[in-house]
Short mmCIF file of N, CA and C in Angstrom, two decimals:
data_model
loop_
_atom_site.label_atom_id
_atom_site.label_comp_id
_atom_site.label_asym_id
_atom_site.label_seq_id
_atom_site.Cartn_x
_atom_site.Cartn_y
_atom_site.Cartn_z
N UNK S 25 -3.51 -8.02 3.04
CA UNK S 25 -3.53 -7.15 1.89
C UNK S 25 -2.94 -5.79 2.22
N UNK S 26 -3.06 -5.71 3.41
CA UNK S 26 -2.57 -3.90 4.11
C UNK S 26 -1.34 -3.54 3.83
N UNK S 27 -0.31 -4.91 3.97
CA UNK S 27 1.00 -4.61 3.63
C UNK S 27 1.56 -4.04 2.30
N UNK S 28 0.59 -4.62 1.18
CA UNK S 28 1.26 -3.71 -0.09
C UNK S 28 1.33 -2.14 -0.05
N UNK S 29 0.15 -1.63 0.64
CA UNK S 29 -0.24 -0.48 0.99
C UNK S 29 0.82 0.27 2.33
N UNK S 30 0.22 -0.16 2.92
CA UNK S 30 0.86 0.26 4.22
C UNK S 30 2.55 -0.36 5.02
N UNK S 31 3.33 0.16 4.53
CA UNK S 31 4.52 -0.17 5.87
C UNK S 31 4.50 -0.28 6.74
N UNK S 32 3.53 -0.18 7.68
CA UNK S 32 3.70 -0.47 8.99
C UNK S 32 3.03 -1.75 9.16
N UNK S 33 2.28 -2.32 8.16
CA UNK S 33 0.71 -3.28 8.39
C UNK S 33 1.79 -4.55 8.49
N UNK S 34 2.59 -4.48 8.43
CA UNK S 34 3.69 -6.21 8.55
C UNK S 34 4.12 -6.33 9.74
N UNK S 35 3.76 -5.22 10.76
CA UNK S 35 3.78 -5.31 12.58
C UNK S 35 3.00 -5.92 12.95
N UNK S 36 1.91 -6.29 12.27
CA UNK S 36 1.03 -7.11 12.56
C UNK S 36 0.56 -8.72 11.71
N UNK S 37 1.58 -8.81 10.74
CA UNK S 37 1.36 -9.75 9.99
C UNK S 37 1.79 -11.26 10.59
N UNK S 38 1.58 -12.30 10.12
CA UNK S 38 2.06 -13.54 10.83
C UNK S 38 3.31 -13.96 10.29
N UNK S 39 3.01 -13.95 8.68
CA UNK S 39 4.25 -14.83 7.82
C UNK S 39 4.41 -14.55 6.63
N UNK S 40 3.37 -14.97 5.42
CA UNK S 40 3.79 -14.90 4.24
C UNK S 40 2.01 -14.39 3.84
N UNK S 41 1.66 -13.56 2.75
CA UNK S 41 0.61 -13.08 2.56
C UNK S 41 0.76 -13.10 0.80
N UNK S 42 -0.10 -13.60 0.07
CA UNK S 42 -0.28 -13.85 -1.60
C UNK S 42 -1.45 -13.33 -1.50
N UNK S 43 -1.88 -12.55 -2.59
CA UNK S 43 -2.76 -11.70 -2.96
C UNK S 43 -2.81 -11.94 -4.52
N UNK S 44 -4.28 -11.83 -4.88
CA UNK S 44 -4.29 -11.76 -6.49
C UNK S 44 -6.23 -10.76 -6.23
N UNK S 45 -5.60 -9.58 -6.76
CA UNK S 45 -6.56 -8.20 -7.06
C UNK S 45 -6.86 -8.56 -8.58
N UNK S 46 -8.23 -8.09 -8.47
CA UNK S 46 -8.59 -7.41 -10.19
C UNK S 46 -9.38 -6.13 -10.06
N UNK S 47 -8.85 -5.02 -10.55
CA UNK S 47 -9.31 -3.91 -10.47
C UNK S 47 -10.57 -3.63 -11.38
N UNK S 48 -11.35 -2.72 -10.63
CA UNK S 48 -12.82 -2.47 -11.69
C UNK S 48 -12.61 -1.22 -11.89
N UNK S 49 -11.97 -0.77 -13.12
CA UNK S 49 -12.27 0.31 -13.61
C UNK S 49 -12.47 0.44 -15.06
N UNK S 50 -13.01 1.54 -15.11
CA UNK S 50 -13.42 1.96 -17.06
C UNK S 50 -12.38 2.12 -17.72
N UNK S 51 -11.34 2.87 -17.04
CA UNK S 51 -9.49 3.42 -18.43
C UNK S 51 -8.97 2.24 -17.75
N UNK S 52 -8.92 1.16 -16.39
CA UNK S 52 -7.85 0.72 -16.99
C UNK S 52 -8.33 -1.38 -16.83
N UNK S 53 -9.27 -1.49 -17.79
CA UNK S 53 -9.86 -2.75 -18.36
C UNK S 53 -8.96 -3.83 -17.58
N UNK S 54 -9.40 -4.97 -17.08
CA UNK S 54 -8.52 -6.10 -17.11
C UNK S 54 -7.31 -5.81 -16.21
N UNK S 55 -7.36 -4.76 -15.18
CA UNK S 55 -6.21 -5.08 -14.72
C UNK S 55 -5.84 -6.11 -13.31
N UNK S 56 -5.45 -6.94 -13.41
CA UNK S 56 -5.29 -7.64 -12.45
C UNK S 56 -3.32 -7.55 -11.73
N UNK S 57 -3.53 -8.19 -10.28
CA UNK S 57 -2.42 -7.55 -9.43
C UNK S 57 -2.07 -8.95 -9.12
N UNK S 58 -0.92 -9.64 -8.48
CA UNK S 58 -0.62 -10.65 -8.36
C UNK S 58 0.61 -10.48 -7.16
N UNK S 59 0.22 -10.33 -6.32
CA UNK S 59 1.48 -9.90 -4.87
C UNK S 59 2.03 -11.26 -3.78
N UNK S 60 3.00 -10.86 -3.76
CA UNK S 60 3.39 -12.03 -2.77
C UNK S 60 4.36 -11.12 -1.89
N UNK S 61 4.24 -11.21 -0.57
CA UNK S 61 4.73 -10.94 0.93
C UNK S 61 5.44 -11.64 1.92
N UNK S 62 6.41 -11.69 2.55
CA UNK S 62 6.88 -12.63 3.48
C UNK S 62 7.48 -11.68 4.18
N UNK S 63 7.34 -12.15 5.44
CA UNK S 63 7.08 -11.38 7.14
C UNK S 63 8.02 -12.17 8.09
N UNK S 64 8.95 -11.48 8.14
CA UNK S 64 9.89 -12.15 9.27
C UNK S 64 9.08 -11.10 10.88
N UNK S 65 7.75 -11.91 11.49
CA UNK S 65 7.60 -11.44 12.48
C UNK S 65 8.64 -11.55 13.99
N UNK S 66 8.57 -10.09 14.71
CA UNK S 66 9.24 -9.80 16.00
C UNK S 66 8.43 -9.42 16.82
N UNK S 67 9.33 -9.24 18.00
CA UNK S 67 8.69 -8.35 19.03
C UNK S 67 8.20 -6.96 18.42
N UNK S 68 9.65 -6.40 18.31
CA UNK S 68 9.94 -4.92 18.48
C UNK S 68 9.93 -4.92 17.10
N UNK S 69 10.72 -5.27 15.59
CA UNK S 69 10.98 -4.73 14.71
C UNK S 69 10.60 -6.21 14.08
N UNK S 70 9.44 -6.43 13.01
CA UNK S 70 9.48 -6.94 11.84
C UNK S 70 10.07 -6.60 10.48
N UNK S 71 11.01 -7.51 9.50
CA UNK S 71 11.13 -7.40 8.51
C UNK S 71 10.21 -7.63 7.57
N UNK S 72 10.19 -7.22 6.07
CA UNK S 72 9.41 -7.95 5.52
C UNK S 72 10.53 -7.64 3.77
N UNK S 73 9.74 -8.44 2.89
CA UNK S 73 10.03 -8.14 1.46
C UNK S 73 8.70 -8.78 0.52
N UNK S 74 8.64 -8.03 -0.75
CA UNK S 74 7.57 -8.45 -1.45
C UNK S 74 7.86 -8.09 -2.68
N UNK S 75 7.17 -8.85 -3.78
CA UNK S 75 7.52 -8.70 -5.22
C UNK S 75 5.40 -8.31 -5.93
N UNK S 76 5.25 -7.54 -6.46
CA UNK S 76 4.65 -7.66 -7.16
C UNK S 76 4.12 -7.55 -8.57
N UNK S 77 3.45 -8.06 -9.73
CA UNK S 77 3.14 -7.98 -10.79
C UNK S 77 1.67 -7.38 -11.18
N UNK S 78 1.65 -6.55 -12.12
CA UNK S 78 0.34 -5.95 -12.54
C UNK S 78 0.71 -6.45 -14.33
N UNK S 79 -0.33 -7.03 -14.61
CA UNK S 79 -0.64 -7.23 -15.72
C UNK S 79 -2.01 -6.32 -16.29
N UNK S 80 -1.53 -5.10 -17.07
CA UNK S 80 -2.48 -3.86 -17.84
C UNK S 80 -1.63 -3.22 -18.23
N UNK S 81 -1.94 -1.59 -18.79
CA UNK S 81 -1.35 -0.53 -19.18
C UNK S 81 -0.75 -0.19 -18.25
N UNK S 82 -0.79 -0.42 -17.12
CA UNK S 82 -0.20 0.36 -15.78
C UNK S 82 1.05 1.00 -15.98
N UNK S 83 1.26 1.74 -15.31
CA UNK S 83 2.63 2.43 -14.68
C UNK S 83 3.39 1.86 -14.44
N UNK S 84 3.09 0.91 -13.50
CA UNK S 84 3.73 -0.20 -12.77
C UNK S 84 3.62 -1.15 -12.69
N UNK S 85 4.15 -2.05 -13.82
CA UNK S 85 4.51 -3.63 -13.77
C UNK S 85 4.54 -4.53 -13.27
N UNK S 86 5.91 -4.22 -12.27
CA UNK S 86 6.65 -5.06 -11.43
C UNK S 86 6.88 -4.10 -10.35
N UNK S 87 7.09 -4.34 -9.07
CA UNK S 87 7.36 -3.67 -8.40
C UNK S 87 8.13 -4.67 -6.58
N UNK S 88 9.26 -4.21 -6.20
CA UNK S 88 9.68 -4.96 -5.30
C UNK S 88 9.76 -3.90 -4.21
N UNK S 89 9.46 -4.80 -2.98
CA UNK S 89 9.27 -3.88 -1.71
C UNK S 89 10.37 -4.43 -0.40
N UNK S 90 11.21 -3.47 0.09
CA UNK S 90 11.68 -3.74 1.32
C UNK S 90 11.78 -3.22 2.09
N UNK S 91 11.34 -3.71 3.87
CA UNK S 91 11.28 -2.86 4.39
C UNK S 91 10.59 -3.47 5.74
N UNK S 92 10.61 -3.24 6.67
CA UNK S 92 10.76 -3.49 8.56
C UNK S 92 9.23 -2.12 8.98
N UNK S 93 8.82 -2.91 10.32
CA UNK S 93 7.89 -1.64 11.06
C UNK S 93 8.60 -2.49 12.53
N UNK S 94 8.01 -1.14 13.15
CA UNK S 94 8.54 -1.12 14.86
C UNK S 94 7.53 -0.62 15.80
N UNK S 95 7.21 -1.76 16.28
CA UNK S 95 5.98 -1.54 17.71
C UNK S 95 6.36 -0.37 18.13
N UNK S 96 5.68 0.58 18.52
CA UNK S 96 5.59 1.69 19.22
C UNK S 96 4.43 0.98 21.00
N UNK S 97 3.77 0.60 20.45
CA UNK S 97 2.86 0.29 21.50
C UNK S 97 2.08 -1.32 21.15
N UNK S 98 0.92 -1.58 21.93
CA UNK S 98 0.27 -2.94 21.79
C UNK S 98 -0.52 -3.00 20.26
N UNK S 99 -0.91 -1.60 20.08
CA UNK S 99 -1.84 -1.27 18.81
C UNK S 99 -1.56 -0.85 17.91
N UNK S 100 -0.20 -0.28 17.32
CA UNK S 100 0.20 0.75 16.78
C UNK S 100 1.77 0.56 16.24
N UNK S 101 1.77 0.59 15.17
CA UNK S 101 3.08 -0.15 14.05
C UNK S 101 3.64 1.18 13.53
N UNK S 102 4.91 1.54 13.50
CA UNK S 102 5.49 2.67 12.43
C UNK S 102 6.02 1.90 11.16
N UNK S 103 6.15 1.88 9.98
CA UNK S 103 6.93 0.99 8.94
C UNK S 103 7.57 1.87 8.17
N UNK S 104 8.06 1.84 7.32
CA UNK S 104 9.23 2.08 6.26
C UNK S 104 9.56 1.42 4.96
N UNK S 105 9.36 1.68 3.79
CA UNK S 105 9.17 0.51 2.68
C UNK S 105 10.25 1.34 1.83
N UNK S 106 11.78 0.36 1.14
CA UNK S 106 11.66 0.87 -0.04
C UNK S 106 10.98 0.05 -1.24
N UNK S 107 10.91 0.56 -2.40
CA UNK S 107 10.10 0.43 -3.50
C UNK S 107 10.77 0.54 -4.66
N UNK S 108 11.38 -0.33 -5.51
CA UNK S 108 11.70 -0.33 -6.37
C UNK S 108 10.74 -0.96 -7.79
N UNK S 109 10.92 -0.06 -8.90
CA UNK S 109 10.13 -0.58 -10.03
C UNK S 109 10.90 -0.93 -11.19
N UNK S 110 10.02 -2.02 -11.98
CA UNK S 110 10.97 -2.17 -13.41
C UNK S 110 10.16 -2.72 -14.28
N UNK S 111 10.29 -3.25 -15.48
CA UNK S 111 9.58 -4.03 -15.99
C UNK S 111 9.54 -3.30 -17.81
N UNK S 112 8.39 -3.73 -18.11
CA UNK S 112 8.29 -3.30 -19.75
C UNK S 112 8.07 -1.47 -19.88
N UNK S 113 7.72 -1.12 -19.23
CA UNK S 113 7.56 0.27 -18.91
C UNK S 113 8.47 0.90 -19.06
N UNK S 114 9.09 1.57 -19.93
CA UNK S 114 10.80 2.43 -19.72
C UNK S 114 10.83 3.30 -18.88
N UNK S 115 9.47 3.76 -18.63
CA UNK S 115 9.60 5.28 -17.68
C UNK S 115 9.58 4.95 -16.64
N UNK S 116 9.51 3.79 -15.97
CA UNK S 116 9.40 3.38 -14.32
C UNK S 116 10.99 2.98 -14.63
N UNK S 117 11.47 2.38 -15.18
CA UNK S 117 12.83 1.41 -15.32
C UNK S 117 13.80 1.98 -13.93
N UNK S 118 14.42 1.47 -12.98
CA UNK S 118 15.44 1.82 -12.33
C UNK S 118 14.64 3.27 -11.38
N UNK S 119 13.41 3.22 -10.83
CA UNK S 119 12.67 4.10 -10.12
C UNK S 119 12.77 3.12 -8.71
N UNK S 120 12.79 4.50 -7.78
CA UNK S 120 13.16 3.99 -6.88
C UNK S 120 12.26 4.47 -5.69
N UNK S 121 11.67 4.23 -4.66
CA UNK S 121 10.79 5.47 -3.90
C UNK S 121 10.92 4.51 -2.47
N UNK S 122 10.95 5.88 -1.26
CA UNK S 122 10.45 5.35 0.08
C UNK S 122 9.42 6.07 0.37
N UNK S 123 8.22 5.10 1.67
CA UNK S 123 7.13 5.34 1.80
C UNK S 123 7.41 4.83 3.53
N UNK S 124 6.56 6.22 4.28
CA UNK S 124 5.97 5.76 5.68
C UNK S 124 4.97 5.75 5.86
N UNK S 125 4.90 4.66 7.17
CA UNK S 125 2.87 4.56 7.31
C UNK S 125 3.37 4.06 8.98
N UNK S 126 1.81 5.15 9.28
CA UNK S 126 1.38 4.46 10.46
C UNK S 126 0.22 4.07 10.80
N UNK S 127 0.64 2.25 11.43
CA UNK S 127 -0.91 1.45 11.53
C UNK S 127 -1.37 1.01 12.62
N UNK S 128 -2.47 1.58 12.86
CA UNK S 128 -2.84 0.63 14.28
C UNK S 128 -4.23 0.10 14.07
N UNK S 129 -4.13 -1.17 15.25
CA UNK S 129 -5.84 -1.76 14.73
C UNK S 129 -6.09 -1.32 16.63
N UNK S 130 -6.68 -0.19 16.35
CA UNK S 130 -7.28 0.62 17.54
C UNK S 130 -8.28 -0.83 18.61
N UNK S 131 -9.39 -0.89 17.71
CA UNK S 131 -9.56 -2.41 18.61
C UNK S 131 -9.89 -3.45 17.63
N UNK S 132 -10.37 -4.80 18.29
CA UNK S 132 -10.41 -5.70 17.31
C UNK S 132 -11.05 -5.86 15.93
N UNK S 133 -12.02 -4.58 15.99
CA UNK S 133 -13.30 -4.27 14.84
C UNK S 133 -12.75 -3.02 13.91
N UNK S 134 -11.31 -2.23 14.73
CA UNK S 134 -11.60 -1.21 13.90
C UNK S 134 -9.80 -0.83 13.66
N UNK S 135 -9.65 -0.91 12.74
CA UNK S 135 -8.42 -0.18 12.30
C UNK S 135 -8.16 1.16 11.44
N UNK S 136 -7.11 1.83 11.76
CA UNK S 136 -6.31 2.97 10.39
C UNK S 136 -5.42 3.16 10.25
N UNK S 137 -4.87 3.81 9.17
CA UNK S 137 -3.66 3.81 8.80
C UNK S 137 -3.36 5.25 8.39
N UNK S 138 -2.27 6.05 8.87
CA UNK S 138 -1.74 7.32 7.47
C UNK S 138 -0.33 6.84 7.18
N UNK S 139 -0.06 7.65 5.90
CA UNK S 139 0.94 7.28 5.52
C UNK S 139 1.56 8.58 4.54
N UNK S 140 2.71 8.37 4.30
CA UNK S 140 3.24 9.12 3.36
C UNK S 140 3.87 8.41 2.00
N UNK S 141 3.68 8.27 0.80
CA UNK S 141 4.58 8.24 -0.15
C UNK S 141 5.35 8.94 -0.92
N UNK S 142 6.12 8.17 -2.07
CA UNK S 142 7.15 8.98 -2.67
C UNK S 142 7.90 9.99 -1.85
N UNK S 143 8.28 9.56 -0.87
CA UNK S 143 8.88 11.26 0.54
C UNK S 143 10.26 11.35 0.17
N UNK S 144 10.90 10.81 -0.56
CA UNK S 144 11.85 10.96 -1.81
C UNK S 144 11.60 11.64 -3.08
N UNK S 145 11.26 12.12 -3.33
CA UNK S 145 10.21 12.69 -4.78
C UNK S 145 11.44 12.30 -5.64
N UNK S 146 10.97 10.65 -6.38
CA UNK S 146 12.06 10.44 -7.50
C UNK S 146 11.40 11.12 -8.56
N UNK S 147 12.08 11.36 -9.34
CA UNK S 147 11.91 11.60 -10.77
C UNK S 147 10.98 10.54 -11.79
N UNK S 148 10.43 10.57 -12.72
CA UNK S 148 9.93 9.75 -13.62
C UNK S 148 9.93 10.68 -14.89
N UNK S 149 10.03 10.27 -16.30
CA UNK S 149 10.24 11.44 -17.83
C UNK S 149 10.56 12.66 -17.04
N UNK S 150 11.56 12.94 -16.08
CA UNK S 150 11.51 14.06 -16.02
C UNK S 150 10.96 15.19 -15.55
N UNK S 151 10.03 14.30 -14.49
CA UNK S 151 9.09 15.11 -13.41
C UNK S 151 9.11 14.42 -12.43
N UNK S 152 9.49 15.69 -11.26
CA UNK S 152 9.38 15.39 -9.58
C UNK S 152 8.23 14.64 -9.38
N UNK S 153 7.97 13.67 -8.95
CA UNK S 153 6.84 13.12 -8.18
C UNK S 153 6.89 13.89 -6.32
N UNK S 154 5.82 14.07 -6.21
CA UNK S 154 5.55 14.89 -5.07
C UNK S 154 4.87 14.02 -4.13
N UNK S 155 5.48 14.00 -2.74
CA UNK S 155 4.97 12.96 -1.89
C UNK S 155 3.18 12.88 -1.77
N UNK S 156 3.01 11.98 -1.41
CA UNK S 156 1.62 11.46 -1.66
C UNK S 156 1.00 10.98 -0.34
N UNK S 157 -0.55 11.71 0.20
CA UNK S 157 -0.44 10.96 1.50
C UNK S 157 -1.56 10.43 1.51
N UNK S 158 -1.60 9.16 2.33
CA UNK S 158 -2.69 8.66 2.48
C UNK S 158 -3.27 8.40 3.74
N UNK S 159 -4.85 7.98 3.76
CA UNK S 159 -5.47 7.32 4.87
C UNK S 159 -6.22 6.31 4.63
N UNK S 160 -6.60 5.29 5.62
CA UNK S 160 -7.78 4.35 5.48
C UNK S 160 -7.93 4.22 6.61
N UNK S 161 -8.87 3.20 6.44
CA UNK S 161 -10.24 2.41 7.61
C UNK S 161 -9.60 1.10 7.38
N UNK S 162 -10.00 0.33 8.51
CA UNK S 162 -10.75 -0.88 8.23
C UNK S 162 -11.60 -1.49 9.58
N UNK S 163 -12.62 -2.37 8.91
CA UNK S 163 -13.34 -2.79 9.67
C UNK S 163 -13.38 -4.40 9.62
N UNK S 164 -13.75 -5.19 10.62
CA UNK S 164 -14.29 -6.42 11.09
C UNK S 164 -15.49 -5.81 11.91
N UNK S 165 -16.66 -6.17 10.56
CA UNK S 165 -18.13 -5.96 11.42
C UNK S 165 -18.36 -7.04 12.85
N UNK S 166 -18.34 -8.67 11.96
CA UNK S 166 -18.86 -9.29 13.13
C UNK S 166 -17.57 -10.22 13.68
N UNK S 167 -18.50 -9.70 15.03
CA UNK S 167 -17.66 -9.54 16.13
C UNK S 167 -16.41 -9.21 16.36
N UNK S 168 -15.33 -8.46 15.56
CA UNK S 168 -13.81 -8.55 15.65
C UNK S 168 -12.91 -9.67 14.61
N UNK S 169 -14.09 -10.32 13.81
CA UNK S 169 -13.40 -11.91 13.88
C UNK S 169 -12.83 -11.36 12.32
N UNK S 170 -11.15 -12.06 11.96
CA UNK S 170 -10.99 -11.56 10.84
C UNK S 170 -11.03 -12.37 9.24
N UNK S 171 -12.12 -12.76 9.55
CA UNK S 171 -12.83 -13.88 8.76
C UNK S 171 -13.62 -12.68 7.11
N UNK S 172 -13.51 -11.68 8.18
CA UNK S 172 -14.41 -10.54 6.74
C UNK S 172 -13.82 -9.41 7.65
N UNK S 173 -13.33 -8.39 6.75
CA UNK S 173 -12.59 -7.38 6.48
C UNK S 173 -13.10 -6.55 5.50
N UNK S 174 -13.76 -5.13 5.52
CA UNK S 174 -13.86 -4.09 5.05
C UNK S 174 -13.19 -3.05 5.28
N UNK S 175 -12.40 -2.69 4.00
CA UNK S 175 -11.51 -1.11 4.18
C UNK S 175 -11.82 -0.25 2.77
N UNK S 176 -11.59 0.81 3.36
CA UNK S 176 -11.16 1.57 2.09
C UNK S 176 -10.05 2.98 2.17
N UNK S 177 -9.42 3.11 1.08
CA UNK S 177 -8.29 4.24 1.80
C UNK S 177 -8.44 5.30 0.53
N UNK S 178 -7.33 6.27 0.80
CA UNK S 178 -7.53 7.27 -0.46
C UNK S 178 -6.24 7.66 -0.19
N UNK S 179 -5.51 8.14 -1.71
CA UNK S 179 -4.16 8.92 -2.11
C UNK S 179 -4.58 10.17 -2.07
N UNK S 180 -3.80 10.96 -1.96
CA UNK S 180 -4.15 12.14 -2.35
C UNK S 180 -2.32 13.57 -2.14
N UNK S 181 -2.32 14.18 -3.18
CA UNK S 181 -1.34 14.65 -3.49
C UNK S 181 -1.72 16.39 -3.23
N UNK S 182 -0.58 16.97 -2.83
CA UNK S 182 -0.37 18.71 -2.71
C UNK S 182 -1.23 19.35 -4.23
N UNK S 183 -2.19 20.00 -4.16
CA UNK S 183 -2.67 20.88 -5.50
C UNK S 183 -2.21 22.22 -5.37
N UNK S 184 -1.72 22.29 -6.36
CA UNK S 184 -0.59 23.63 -6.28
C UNK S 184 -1.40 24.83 -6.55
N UNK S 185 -1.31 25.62 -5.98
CA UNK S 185 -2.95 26.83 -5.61
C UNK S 185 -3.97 26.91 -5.14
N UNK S 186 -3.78 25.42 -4.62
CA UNK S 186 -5.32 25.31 -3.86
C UNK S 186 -5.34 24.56 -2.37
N UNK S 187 -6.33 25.14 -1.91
CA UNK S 187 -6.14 24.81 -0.41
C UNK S 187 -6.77 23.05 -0.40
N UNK S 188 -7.20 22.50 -0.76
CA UNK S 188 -7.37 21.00 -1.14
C UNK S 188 -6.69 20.04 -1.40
N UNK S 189 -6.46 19.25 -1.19
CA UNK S 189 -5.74 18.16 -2.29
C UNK S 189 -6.42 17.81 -3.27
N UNK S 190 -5.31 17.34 -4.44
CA UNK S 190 -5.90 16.38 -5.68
C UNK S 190 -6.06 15.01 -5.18
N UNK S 191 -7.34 14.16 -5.16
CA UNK S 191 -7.73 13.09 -4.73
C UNK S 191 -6.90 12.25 -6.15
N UNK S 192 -5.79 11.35 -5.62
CA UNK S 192 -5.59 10.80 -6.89
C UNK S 192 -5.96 9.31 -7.12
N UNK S 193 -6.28 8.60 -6.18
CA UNK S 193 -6.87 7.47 -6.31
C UNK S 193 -7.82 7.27 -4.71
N UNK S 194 -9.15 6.01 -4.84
CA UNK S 194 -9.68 5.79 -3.58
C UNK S 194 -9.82 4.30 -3.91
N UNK S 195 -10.17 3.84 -3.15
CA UNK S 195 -10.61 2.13 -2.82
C UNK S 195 -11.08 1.83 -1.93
N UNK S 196 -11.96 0.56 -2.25
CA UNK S 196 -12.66 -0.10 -0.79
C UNK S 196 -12.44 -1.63 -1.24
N UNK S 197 -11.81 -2.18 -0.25
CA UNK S 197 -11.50 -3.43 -0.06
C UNK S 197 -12.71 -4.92 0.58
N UNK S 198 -12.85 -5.50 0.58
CA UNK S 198 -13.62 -6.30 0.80
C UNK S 198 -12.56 -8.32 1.12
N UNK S 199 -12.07 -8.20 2.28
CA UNK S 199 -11.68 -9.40 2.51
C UNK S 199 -12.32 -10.53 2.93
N UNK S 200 -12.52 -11.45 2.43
CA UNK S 200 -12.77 -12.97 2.63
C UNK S 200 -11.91 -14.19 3.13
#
């Protein structure tokens, strides 16, 4: 699941990864995610590409991802994603964005990630999007084994006058 998120998380992937999310929130009812991933794993440099669909009000529709990470070390992935969007949405139509992340699973129980998005600040109606950074966790409580997976990460964007960021989205993941 790390890979939709994270660019670097396909340094560690095996092959091909399908995902189907349903989000719980109050504004945006019913939204469910439908992702598919494929991982040309390497030594040194994995490729990857991915297509995904959101069916809701969303922003984002459709969305296609390309993009490679590069071992730095035994634990520790750099990646690179571009991101292209389209779909029924006019204001995403022909949007384009790159995103970095770096991932390591420190040991077998415990991983994190930072990252940067939008570090292109495309446009959308006519407003800069301003890069976006993130972090997460994740955990394998018992024993390391990755049979169950707990994470959660958070966006968060520059607030213009204030020494804080605007928290713009958080999550906690729960893998089975």
């Amino acid at each position: 699941d790390a890979v939709a998120f994270d660019p670097a998380a396909a340094g560690f992937a095996d092959g091909l990864e399908l995902s189907f999310r349903h989000r719980f929130a109050y504004d945006l009812p019913n939204e469910n995610q439908l992702s598919f991933y494929g991982v040309l794993p390497g030594e040194f440099l994995s490729l990857y590409a991915g297509y995904e669909y959101i069916k809701a009000t969303s922003l984002r529709p459709r969305r296609t991802t390309l993009g490679g990470a590069v071992t730095i070390d035994e634990t520790t992935r750099l990646g690179v994603a571009y991101r292209s969007y389209d779909g029924t949405n006019i204001k995403l139509d022909n949007v384009a964005n790159w995103d970095v992340g770096l991932y390591s699973q420190a040991t077998s129980w415990f991983s994190w990630s930072l990252g940067a998005e939008f570090i292109n600040e495309p446009t959308v109606e006519g407003q800069r999007q301003k890069p976006r950074g993130t972090f997460g966790i994740g955990l394998r409580p018992i024993k390391g084994e990755s049979w169950l997976q707990l994470g959660a990460d958070i966006q968060m964007v520059d607030a213009q006058g204030s020494m804080m960021p605007d928290i713009l989205q958080t999550r906690a993941v729960v893998e089975i």
